[in-house]
Every structure is written in structure tokens, then in C-alpha cells.
PDB file of C-alpha atoms and ligand atoms in Angstrom:
ATOM      1  CA  MET A  12      99.236  81.600 116.923  1.00  0.00           C
ATOM      2  CA  THR A  13     101.003  82.860 120.067  1.00  0.00           C
ATOM      3  CA  LYS A  14      99.914  85.722 122.439  1.00  0.00           C
ATOM      4  CA  GLY A  15     102.345  87.986 120.609  1.00  0.00           C
ATOM      5  CA  GLU A  16     100.791  87.280 117.398  1.00  0.00           C
ATOM      6  CA  LEU A  17      97.286  87.893 118.600  1.00  0.00           C
ATOM      7  CA  ILE A  18      98.147  91.561 120.299  1.00  0.00           C
ATOM      8  CA  ASP A  19      99.880  92.776 117.324  1.00  0.00           C
ATOM      9  CA  ILE A  20      96.820  91.549 114.820  1.00  0.00           C
ATOM     10  CA  ILE A  21      94.122  93.556 117.700  1.00  0.00           C
ATOM     11  CA  MET A  22      96.766  96.093 117.302  1.00  0.00           C
ATOM     12  CA  LEU A  23      96.957  96.663 113.995  1.00  0.00           C
ATOM     13  CA  MET A  24      92.487  96.356 113.835  1.00  0.00           C
ATOM     14  CA  LEU A  25      92.808  99.149 115.738  1.00  0.00           C
ATOM     15  CA  ARG A  26      95.160 101.471 114.395  1.00  0.00           C
ATOM     16  CA  ARG A  27      93.241 100.734 111.123  1.00  0.00           C
ATOM     17  CA  PHE A  28      90.027 101.779 112.637  1.00  0.00           C
ATOM     18  CA  LEU A  29      91.238 104.913 114.138  1.00  0.00           C
ATOM     19  CA  GLN A  30      92.847 105.576 110.822  1.00  0.00           C
ATOM     20  CA  SER A  31      89.042 105.198 108.975  1.00  0.00           C
ATOM     21  CA  LEU A  32      87.938 107.517 111.915  1.00  0.00           C
ATOM     22  CA  LYS A  33      89.985 110.552 111.067  1.00  0.00           C
ATOM     23  CA  ASP A  34      89.643 109.981 107.286  1.00  0.00           C
ATOM     24  CA  ILE A  35      86.025 110.844 107.789  1.00  0.00           C
ATOM     25  CA  LEU A  36      86.356 113.472 110.892  1.00  0.00           C
ATOM     26  CA  TYR A  37      89.011 115.489 108.758  1.00  0.00           C
ATOM     27  CA  PRO A  38      88.917 116.190 105.407  1.00  0.00           C
ATOM     28  CA  LYS A  39      91.276 114.728 102.727  1.00  0.00           C
ATOM     29  CA  THR A  40      94.809 116.780 102.395  1.00  0.00           C
ATOM     30  CA  CYS A  41      97.236 116.634  99.379  1.00  0.00           C
ATOM     31  CA  LEU A  42      99.894 114.078 101.300  1.00  0.00           C
ATOM     32  CA  ALA A  43     102.735 116.069  99.328  1.00  0.00           C
ATOM     33  CA  CYS A  44     101.915 119.442  99.728  1.00  0.00           C
ATOM     34  CA  LYS A  45      98.985 119.394 102.582  1.00  0.00           C
ATOM     35  CA  SER A  46      96.160 121.575 100.577  1.00  0.00           C
ATOM     36  CA  LYS A  47      92.918 120.347 100.646  1.00  0.00           C
ATOM     37  CA  VAL A  48      91.771 117.905  98.258  1.00  0.00           C
ATOM     38  CA  SER A  49      87.666 118.024  97.568  1.00  0.00           C
ATOM     39  CA  THR A  50      87.365 113.934  96.494  1.00  0.00           C
ATOM     40  CA  VAL A  51      88.743 110.899  97.906  1.00  0.00           C
ATOM     41  CA  THR A  52      89.484 108.707  94.854  1.00  0.00           C
ATOM     42  CA  ASP A  53      92.900 106.802  95.101  1.00  0.00           C
ATOM     43  CA  GLU A  54      94.253 109.107  92.570  1.00  0.00           C
ATOM     44  CA  ASP A  55      93.186 111.989  94.874  1.00  0.00           C
ATOM     45  CA  LEU A  56      95.956 111.065  97.316  1.00  0.00           C
ATOM     46  CA  VAL A  57      98.129 113.754  96.018  1.00  0.00           C
ATOM     47  CA  CYS A  58      96.664 116.931  94.056  1.00  0.00           C
ATOM     48  CA  LYS A  59      96.630 117.768  90.695  1.00  0.00           C
ATOM     49  CA  LYS A  60      99.380 120.129  90.893  1.00  0.00           C
ATOM     50  CA  CYS A  61     101.868 117.559  93.022  1.00  0.00           C
ATOM     51  CA  TYR A  62     100.763 114.547  90.782  1.00  0.00           C
ATOM     52  CA  SER A  63     102.092 116.879  88.155  1.00  0.00           C
ATOM     53  CA  GLU A  64     105.275 117.439  89.611  1.00  0.00           C
ATOM     54  CA  ILE A  65     106.534 113.980  90.319  1.00  0.00           C
ATOM     55  CA  LYS A  66     110.216 113.484  88.546  1.00  0.00           C
ATOM     56  CA  ILE A  67     110.088 111.049  85.911  1.00  0.00           C
ATOM     57  CA  ASN A  68     112.997 109.129  85.267  1.00  0.00           C
ATOM     58  CA  LEU A  69     113.770 109.841  81.374  1.00  0.00           C
ATOM     59  CA  PRO A  70     115.610 107.756  79.020  1.00  0.00           C
ATOM     60  CA  PRO A  71     118.595 106.978  77.976  1.00  0.00           C
ATOM     61  CA  PHE A  72     118.922 104.447  80.898  1.00  0.00           C
ATOM     62  CA  CYS A  73     122.118 102.796  82.645  1.00  0.00           C
ATOM     63  CA  PHE A  74     121.939  99.524  81.680  1.00  0.00           C
ATOM     64  CA  SER A  75     122.351  98.461  84.754  1.00  0.00           C
ATOM     65  CA  CYS A  76     121.390 100.608  87.493  1.00  0.00           C
ATOM     66  CA  GLY A  77     118.355 102.264  85.441  1.00  0.00           C
ATOM     67  CA  ARG A  78     119.238 105.475  86.011  1.00  0.00           C
ATOM     68  CA  HIS A  79     119.066 108.318  83.259  1.00  0.00           C
ATOM     69  CA  LEU A  80     122.096 108.644  81.609  1.00  0.00           C
ATOM     70  CA  GLU A  81     123.990 111.358  81.216  1.00  0.00           C
ATOM     71  CA  LYS A  82     125.331 112.315  77.645  1.00  0.00           C
ATOM     72  CA  ASN A  83     129.182 112.074  77.979  1.00  0.00           C
ATOM     73  CA  ASN A  84     128.184 108.434  79.531  1.00  0.00           C
ATOM     74  CA  LEU A  85     126.342 107.549  76.710  1.00  0.00           C
ATOM     75  CA  ASN A  86     128.947 105.423  74.117  1.00  0.00           C
ATOM     76  CA  LYS A  87     129.122 103.130  77.404  1.00  0.00           C
ATOM     77  CA  ASN A  88     125.829 102.269  78.326  1.00  0.00           C
ATOM     78  CA  ILE A  89     126.538 102.481  82.016  1.00  0.00           C
ATOM     79  CA  CYS A  90     126.484 104.980  84.767  1.00  0.00           C
ATOM     80  CA  PRO A  91     130.063 106.132  86.408  1.00  0.00           C
ATOM     81  CA  ALA A  92     128.663 104.774  89.639  1.00  0.00           C
ATOM     82  CA  CYS A  93     128.063 100.828  87.891  1.00  0.00           C
ATOM     83  CA  VAL A  94     131.211 100.718  86.405  1.00  0.00           C
ATOM     84  CA  ARG A  95     133.026 100.839  90.256  1.00  0.00           C
ATOM     85  CA  ASN A  96     130.114  98.936  91.849  1.00  0.00           C
ATOM     86  CA  ARG A  97     129.517  95.970  89.875  1.00  0.00           C
ATOM     87  CA  LEU A  98     125.563  94.866  90.663  1.00  0.00           C
ATOM     88  CA  HIS A  99     124.823  91.405  90.913  1.00  0.00           C
ATOM     89  CA  PHE A 100     120.880  92.019  89.234  1.00  0.00           C
ATOM     90  CA  ASP A 101     120.496  91.964  85.428  1.00  0.00           C
ATOM     91  CA  ARG A 102     119.158  95.125  85.333  1.00  0.00           C
ATOM     92  CA  ALA A 103     117.219  97.629  87.129  1.00  0.00           C
ATOM     93  CA  TYR A 104     114.529 100.195  86.315  1.00  0.00           C
ATOM     94  CA  SER A 105     112.659 103.056  87.832  1.00  0.00           C
ATOM     95  CA  PRO A 106     109.742 105.155  86.868  1.00  0.00           C
ATOM     96  CA  CYS A 107     110.109 108.042  89.056  1.00  0.00           C
ATOM     97  CA  VAL A 108     113.377 110.243  90.405  1.00  0.00           C
ATOM     98  CA  TYR A 109     113.413 110.013  93.780  1.00  0.00           C
ATOM     99  CA  ASP A 110     113.262 113.289  94.714  1.00  0.00           C
ATOM    100  CA  GLY A 111     110.448 116.080  95.681  1.00  0.00           C
ATOM    101  CA  VAL A 112     107.139 114.660  95.653  1.00  0.00           C
ATOM    102  CA  ALA A 113     107.722 111.533  95.031  1.00  0.00           C
ATOM    103  CA  LYS A 114     110.089 111.479  97.865  1.00  0.00           C
ATOM    104  CA  GLU A 115     107.293 112.228 100.462  1.00  0.00           C
ATOM    105  CA  LEU A 116     105.185 110.061  98.826  1.00  0.00           C
ATOM    106  CA  ILE A 117     107.496 106.810  99.922  1.00  0.00           C
ATOM    107  CA  HIS A 118     107.843 108.171 102.882  1.00  0.00           C
ATOM    108  CA  GLU A 119     104.342 108.377 103.839  1.00  0.00           C
ATOM    109  CA  PHE A 120     103.870 104.665 102.358  1.00  0.00           C
ATOM    110  CA  LYS A 121     106.749 103.805 104.332  1.00  0.00           C
ATOM    111  CA  TYR A 122     106.927 105.021 107.486  1.00  0.00           C
ATOM    112  CA  ARG A 123     103.530 106.687 108.448  1.00  0.00           C
ATOM    113  CA  GLY A 124     101.235 103.636 107.751  1.00  0.00           C
ATOM    114  CA  ARG A 125      99.708 104.747 104.566  1.00  0.00           C
ATOM    115  CA  ASP A 126      98.838 101.264 103.090  1.00  0.00           C
ATOM    116  CA  ASN A 127      96.227 103.149 100.724  1.00  0.00           C
ATOM    117  CA  LEU A 128      99.107 104.695  99.098  1.00  0.00           C
ATOM    118  CA  GLY A 129     100.415 101.274  97.569  1.00  0.00           C
ATOM    119  CA  LYS A 130      97.457 100.888  94.823  1.00  0.00           C
ATOM    120  CA  PRO A 131      98.284 104.738  93.229  1.00  0.00           C
ATOM    121  CA  LEU A 132     102.202 103.951  93.647  1.00  0.00           C
ATOM    122  CA  SER A 133     101.960 100.724  91.947  1.00  0.00           C
ATOM    123  CA  LYS A 134     100.200 101.906  89.247  1.00  0.00           C
ATOM    124  CA  ILE A 135     103.233 104.874  88.377  1.00  0.00           C
ATOM    125  CA  MET A 136     105.407 100.908  88.461  1.00  0.00           C
ATOM    126  CA  ILE A 137     102.441  99.302  86.020  1.00  0.00           C
ATOM    127  CA  ASN A 138     102.123 102.064  83.594  1.00  0.00           C
ATOM    128  CA  PHE A 139     106.205 102.216  83.380  1.00  0.00           C
ATOM    129  CA  ILE A 140     106.470  98.317  82.390  1.00  0.00           C
ATOM    130  CA  LYS A 141     103.912  98.790  79.888  1.00  0.00           C
ATOM    131  CA  GLU A 142     105.327 102.061  78.387  1.00  0.00           C
ATOM    132  CA  TYR A 143     109.040 100.359  78.207  1.00  0.00           C
ATOM    133  CA  SER A 144     107.592  97.194  77.550  1.00  0.00           C
ATOM    134  CA  LEU A 145     109.394  95.345  80.122  1.00  0.00           C
ATOM    135  CA  PRO A 146     109.561  91.440  79.178  1.00  0.00           C
ATOM    136  CA  VAL A 147     107.048  90.516  82.215  1.00  0.00           C
ATOM    137  CA  ASN A 148     105.717  87.495  79.788  1.00  0.00           C
ATOM    138  CA  TYR A 149     108.969  85.988  80.306  1.00  0.00           C
ATOM    139  CA  LEU A 150     108.702  86.290  84.462  1.00  0.00           C
ATOM    140  CA  ASP A 151     108.111  83.578  86.447  1.00  0.00           C
ATOM    141  CA  PHE A 152     107.576  85.288  89.081  1.00  0.00           C
ATOM    142  CA  ILE A 153     107.640  88.446  91.388  1.00  0.00           C
ATOM    143  CA  ILE A 154     109.393  88.789  94.658  1.00  0.00           C
ATOM    144  CA  PRO A 155     108.944  92.236  97.015  1.00  0.00           C
ATOM    145  CA  MET A 156     112.399  92.655  98.840  1.00  0.00           C
ATOM    146  CA  PRO A 157     111.498  91.237 102.018  1.00  0.00           C
ATOM    147  CA  LEU A 158     112.247  93.091 105.380  1.00  0.00           C
ATOM    148  CA  HIS A 159     113.665  91.792 108.576  1.00  0.00           C
ATOM    149  CA  LYS A 160     110.739  90.588 110.945  1.00  0.00           C
ATOM    150  CA  THR A 161     111.743  93.167 113.889  1.00  0.00           C
ATOM    151  CA  LYS A 162     110.922  96.293 110.760  1.00  0.00           C
ATOM    152  CA  LEU A 163     107.981  94.658 109.829  1.00  0.00           C
ATOM    153  CA  ARG A 164     106.642  94.294 113.649  1.00  0.00           C
ATOM    154  CA  GLU A 165     107.910  98.352 113.393  1.00  0.00           C
ATOM    155  CA  ARG A 166     105.938  99.548 110.315  1.00  0.00           C
ATOM    156  CA  GLU A 167     103.073  96.790 110.271  1.00  0.00           C
ATOM    157  CA  PHE A 168     103.731  95.713 106.913  1.00  0.00           C
ATOM    158  CA  ASN A 169     105.849  96.029 104.261  1.00  0.00           C
ATOM    159  CA  GLN A 170     105.514  98.202 101.413  1.00  0.00           C
ATOM    160  CA  ALA A 171     107.461  96.668  98.648  1.00  0.00           C
ATOM    161  CA  GLU A 172     105.213  93.365  99.009  1.00  0.00           C
ATOM    162  CA  ILE A 173     102.173  95.491  98.651  1.00  0.00           C
ATOM    163  CA  LEU A 174     103.642  97.115  95.395  1.00  0.00           C
ATOM    164  CA  SER A 175     104.311  93.149  94.492  1.00  0.00           C
ATOM    165  CA  MET A 176     101.207  92.134  94.875  1.00  0.00           C
ATOM    166  CA  HIS A 177      99.258  95.131  92.715  1.00  0.00           C
ATOM    167  CA  ILE A 178     101.993  94.352  90.040  1.00  0.00           C
ATOM    168  CA  ALA A 179     101.663  90.508  89.998  1.00  0.00           C
ATOM    169  CA  LYS A 180      98.206  90.931  89.984  1.00  0.00           C
ATOM    170  CA  GLU A 181      97.963  93.297  86.633  1.00  0.00           C
ATOM    171  CA  PHE A 182     100.041  90.889  84.791  1.00  0.00           C
ATOM    172  CA  ASN A 183      99.132  87.547  85.902  1.00  0.00           C
ATOM    173  CA  LYS A 184     101.782  86.667  88.266  1.00  0.00           C
ATOM    174  CA  ASP A 185     102.419  85.133  91.169  1.00  0.00           C
ATOM    175  CA  SER A 186     104.001  87.666  94.317  1.00  0.00           C
ATOM    176  CA  ILE A 187     106.056  85.374  96.595  1.00  0.00           C
ATOM    177  CA  SER A 188     107.132  86.429  99.651  1.00  0.00           C
ATOM    178  CA  ASN A 189     108.490  83.425 101.114  1.00  0.00           C
ATOM    179  CA  ILE A 190     111.578  82.674  99.315  1.00  0.00           C
ATOM    180  CA  LEU A 191     113.869  85.203  99.702  1.00  0.00           C
ATOM    181  CA  LEU A 192     114.371  85.628 103.449  1.00  0.00           C
ATOM    182  CA  ARG A 193     116.410  88.382 104.745  1.00  0.00           C
ATOM    183  CA  HIS A 194     118.923  87.735 107.786  1.00  0.00           C
ATOM    184  CA  ARG A 195     120.995  90.113 110.239  1.00  0.00           C
ATOM    185  CA  GLN A 196     119.280  93.420 110.838  1.00  0.00           C
ATOM    186  CA  THR A 197     121.621  95.346 109.314  1.00  0.00           C
ATOM    187  CA  LYS A 198     121.649  99.405 109.648  1.00  0.00           C
ATOM    188  CA  THR A 199     119.771 102.214 108.095  1.00  0.00           C
ATOM    189  CA  GLN A 200     121.080 101.937 104.560  1.00  0.00           C
ATOM    190  CA  THR A 201     120.197 105.827 104.857  1.00  0.00           C
ATOM    191  CA  GLU A 202     122.846 106.501 107.960  1.00  0.00           C
ATOM    192  CA  LEU A 203     125.897 104.951 105.988  1.00  0.00           C
ATOM    193  CA  LYS A 204     128.244 106.208 103.121  1.00  0.00           C
ATOM    194  CA  ASN A 205     128.355 104.596 100.353  1.00  0.00           C
ATOM    195  CA  LYS A 206     131.217 101.978 100.463  1.00  0.00           C
ATOM    196  CA  ASP A 207     129.918 101.130 103.735  1.00  0.00           C
ATOM    197  CA  ARG A 208     126.490 100.223 102.339  1.00  0.00           C
ATOM    198  CA  PHE A 209     127.607  97.901 100.506  1.00  0.00           C
ATOM    199  CA  LEU A 210     129.678  95.949 103.563  1.00  0.00           C
ATOM    200  CA  ASN A 211     126.525  96.796 105.271  1.00  0.00           C
ATOM    201  CA  VAL A 212     124.349  94.384 103.279  1.00  0.00           C
ATOM    202  CA  ALA A 213     126.506  91.363 102.734  1.00  0.00           C
ATOM    203  CA  ASN A 214     125.885  88.065 103.382  1.00  0.00           C
ATOM    204  CA  SER A 215     122.491  89.496 104.782  1.00  0.00           C
ATOM    205  CA  PHE A 216     119.966  87.620 102.221  1.00  0.00           C
ATOM    206  CA  SER A 217     119.031  83.544 101.595  1.00  0.00           C
ATOM    207  CA  VAL A 218     117.100  81.886  99.823  1.00  0.00           C
ATOM    208  CA  ASP A 219     114.339  79.194 101.529  1.00  0.00           C
ATOM    209  CA  SER A 220     116.291  75.803 100.476  1.00  0.00           C
ATOM    210  CA  ARG A 221     112.937  73.880  99.819  1.00  0.00           C
ATOM    211  CA  SER A 222     112.111  76.488  97.143  1.00  0.00           C
ATOM    212  CA  ASP A 223     113.310  75.623  92.790  1.00  0.00           C
ATOM    213  CA  LEU A 224     114.707  78.763  91.550  1.00  0.00           C
ATOM    214  CA  LYS A 225     117.131  76.514  88.905  1.00  0.00           C
ATOM    215  CA  GLY A 226     116.187  78.551  85.536  1.00  0.00           C
ATOM    216  CA  LYS A 227     114.018  80.796  87.202  1.00  0.00           C
ATOM    217  CA  ASN A 228     113.254  84.693  85.862  1.00  0.00           C
ATOM    218  CA  ILE A 229     112.624  86.631  88.953  1.00  0.00           C
ATOM    219  CA  LEU A 230     111.348  90.509  89.057  1.00  0.00           C
ATOM    220  CA  LEU A 231     112.313  91.713  92.317  1.00  0.00           C
ATOM    221  CA  ILE A 232     110.269  94.743  93.366  1.00  0.00           C
ATOM    222  CA  ASP A 233     111.346  97.082  96.215  1.00  0.00           C
ATOM    223  CA  ASP A 234     110.358 101.461  96.676  1.00  0.00           C
ATOM    224  CA  VAL A 235     113.708 103.032  96.236  1.00  0.00           C
ATOM    225  CA  LEU A 236     116.898 102.109  94.477  1.00  0.00           C
ATOM    226  CA  THR A 237     119.820 103.953  96.311  1.00  0.00           C
ATOM    227  CA  THR A 238     122.872 102.571  95.882  1.00  0.00           C
ATOM    228  CA  GLY A 239     121.533  99.408  94.560  1.00  0.00           C
ATOM    229  CA  ALA A 240     123.935  97.711  97.502  1.00  0.00           C
ATOM    230  CA  THR A 241     120.434  95.936  98.935  1.00  0.00           C
ATOM    231  CA  SER A 242     119.083  94.837  95.619  1.00  0.00           C
ATOM    232  CA  SER A 243     122.608  93.505  94.197  1.00  0.00           C
ATOM    233  CA  GLU A 244     122.408  91.274  97.231  1.00  0.00           C
ATOM    234  CA  ALA A 245     119.279  90.034  97.204  1.00  0.00           C
ATOM    235  CA  ALA A 246     119.885  89.071  93.660  1.00  0.00           C
ATOM    236  CA  LEU A 247     123.159  87.503  94.326  1.00  0.00           C
ATOM    237  CA  ALA A 248     121.435  85.277  97.247  1.00  0.00           C
ATOM    238  CA  LEU A 249     118.755  84.348  94.180  1.00  0.00           C
ATOM    239  CA  LYS A 250     121.323  83.923  91.422  1.00  0.00           C
ATOM    240  CA  LYS A 251     123.383  81.669  94.116  1.00  0.00           C
ATOM    241  CA  ALA A 252     120.112  79.781  94.481  1.00  0.00           C
ATOM    242  CA  GLY A 253     119.937  78.880  90.588  1.00  0.00           C
ATOM    243  CA  ALA A 254     117.989  82.303  89.533  1.00  0.00           C
ATOM    244  CA  GLN A 255     118.335  82.567  85.753  1.00  0.00           C
ATOM    245  CA  THR A 256     117.595  86.219  85.726  1.00  0.00           C
ATOM    246  CA  VAL A 257     116.822  89.137  88.028  1.00  0.00           C
ATOM    247  CA  PHE A 258     115.591  92.326  86.854  1.00  0.00           C
ATOM    248  CA  VAL A 259     114.680  94.790  89.679  1.00  0.00           C
ATOM    249  CA  LEU A 260     112.036  97.293  89.449  1.00  0.00           C
ATOM    250  CA  THR A 261     111.525 100.493  91.824  1.00  0.00           C
ATOM    251  CA  LEU A 262     109.301 103.063  92.306  1.00  0.00           C
ATOM    252  CA  ALA A 263     112.171 105.546  92.190  1.00  0.00           C
ATOM    253  CA  ASN A 264     116.004 105.693  92.153  1.00  0.00           C
TER     254      ASN A 264
HETATM  255 ZN1   ZN B  25      99.684 118.789  96.500  1.00  0.00          ZN
HETATM  256 ZN1   ZN B  26     124.182 102.571  86.626  1.00  0.00          ZN
END
């Protein structure tokens, strides 16, 4: 272990300790609307009202990106955005719409280090898999969307990895995070326009040459799918390495 790594670990432990101390000294508040929550179970990270306000992604779904398909596109099975940009994964799914409470929670989870949000958020994804009978039995393994190591240092943890581990455990699968590698530090996708997002992530993933993905069926996990550019590029790298099927599951889209 290098000195830098040791310092990282000590800092992480210190931050966790201070967070627990804060939780004791101050009563819990709803992470979305900030009102007081009386009990402290995982589910109570948001109040009942906010939980009920999470926007659910309703069928019919686009056969590519997984967004709700408007009536006038029903005959095509694919939304106009997916007609314009061919996505390399086989199909993406999301239980929630990236808006309101879901957006707020993902933001807390991602940028404010609320790693205890992983369990309740992955539960929403697990319930979706069960409700829509997603073909988990055919999966060989589950892969979290990797973060570039600079970003991993900033955020302390990869939120996709936490979601992936909970989901894999539920279905007796393996969550494997050292196969898919992320290279260049791409600009934050949120700052870019649609077309530039696809250019920004081009060739930014590769697969560890020691792994054998030939004929494998993979589920890729991330928190949000926006244009689908990042997931698509990751799926392309997995497919070039021999993967047969790549499904994508994100909490929201
Ligand atoms: Zn609330
Ligand atoms: Zn679509």
C-alpha cells in the first residue's frame, strides 16, 4: 500500500466517523424535502410523502433506451431519439424518471457521499427486475459502470458499484468491477449538448485483456441514463471483447 492510499483510507474513515456523529447529534431529515423523519430505518431516508412522489417510469417502454414510449411512436417500438442515435446495448431499463425526488436522491447519493442510500435505491431497481421479469437467470454477471480513478478519489465511492453489489446479491450473481476499464477523464456529460456527449465518450472504455467475455450475457448498472451515450460506449467495448448480450439497468432515465 502506498502512502497516498493509506491517507485516502484514513480520510475516508474519519469522514465516516464524523457522519455517524452528525447522525446522532442531529435528528434525521427527509433527504428530499428536508422535513423531520421520526424513525431511522433505511427506507425513512425520505418521508412517506416524498417516497410516493417518486415518478415511476411506466410502460410501454422504448425497446432501446427504456424510456416511456409516447402513443404516436407505438408502431415503431423505438423512440425518436433512439432512431437518430443507434445505441450499442441490447436494451436499457429504468424504474424511475430522472426528475423531482428521484433526481434529488441520486444527487445526494452521488455527490454528498450518502452511501447508505445504496440499499433503498437498489431496492427500487430490484423490485423493477421482479415486476417486469427481466431475464436475470440468463446473466453471467453484473458490471457496474466504472468511474475514472480521479473521479473515484473525489467521490470516495462508485455509486454504480454499490447498486450493482446489492442487485447481484439479491439474484445470486457476481458483481464484477475490474473487467470494464474507463480511460480518459471525459468532460462531465451534463455540460455538453446531445451530439457532443457521444463524441466525448468515444473510445473511453476498454476491457481487461485477461477476461474472457466470449458469449457472455451482461447486465451493466448505472444510476442515470440520459442520452445513453456512456452506457452505449461501455456496451460497445464489452461487445468488441466478445459479449453476446449487454443489458443496461439504471435507477432513472
Ligand atoms: Zn420528504
Ligand atoms: Zn429510446
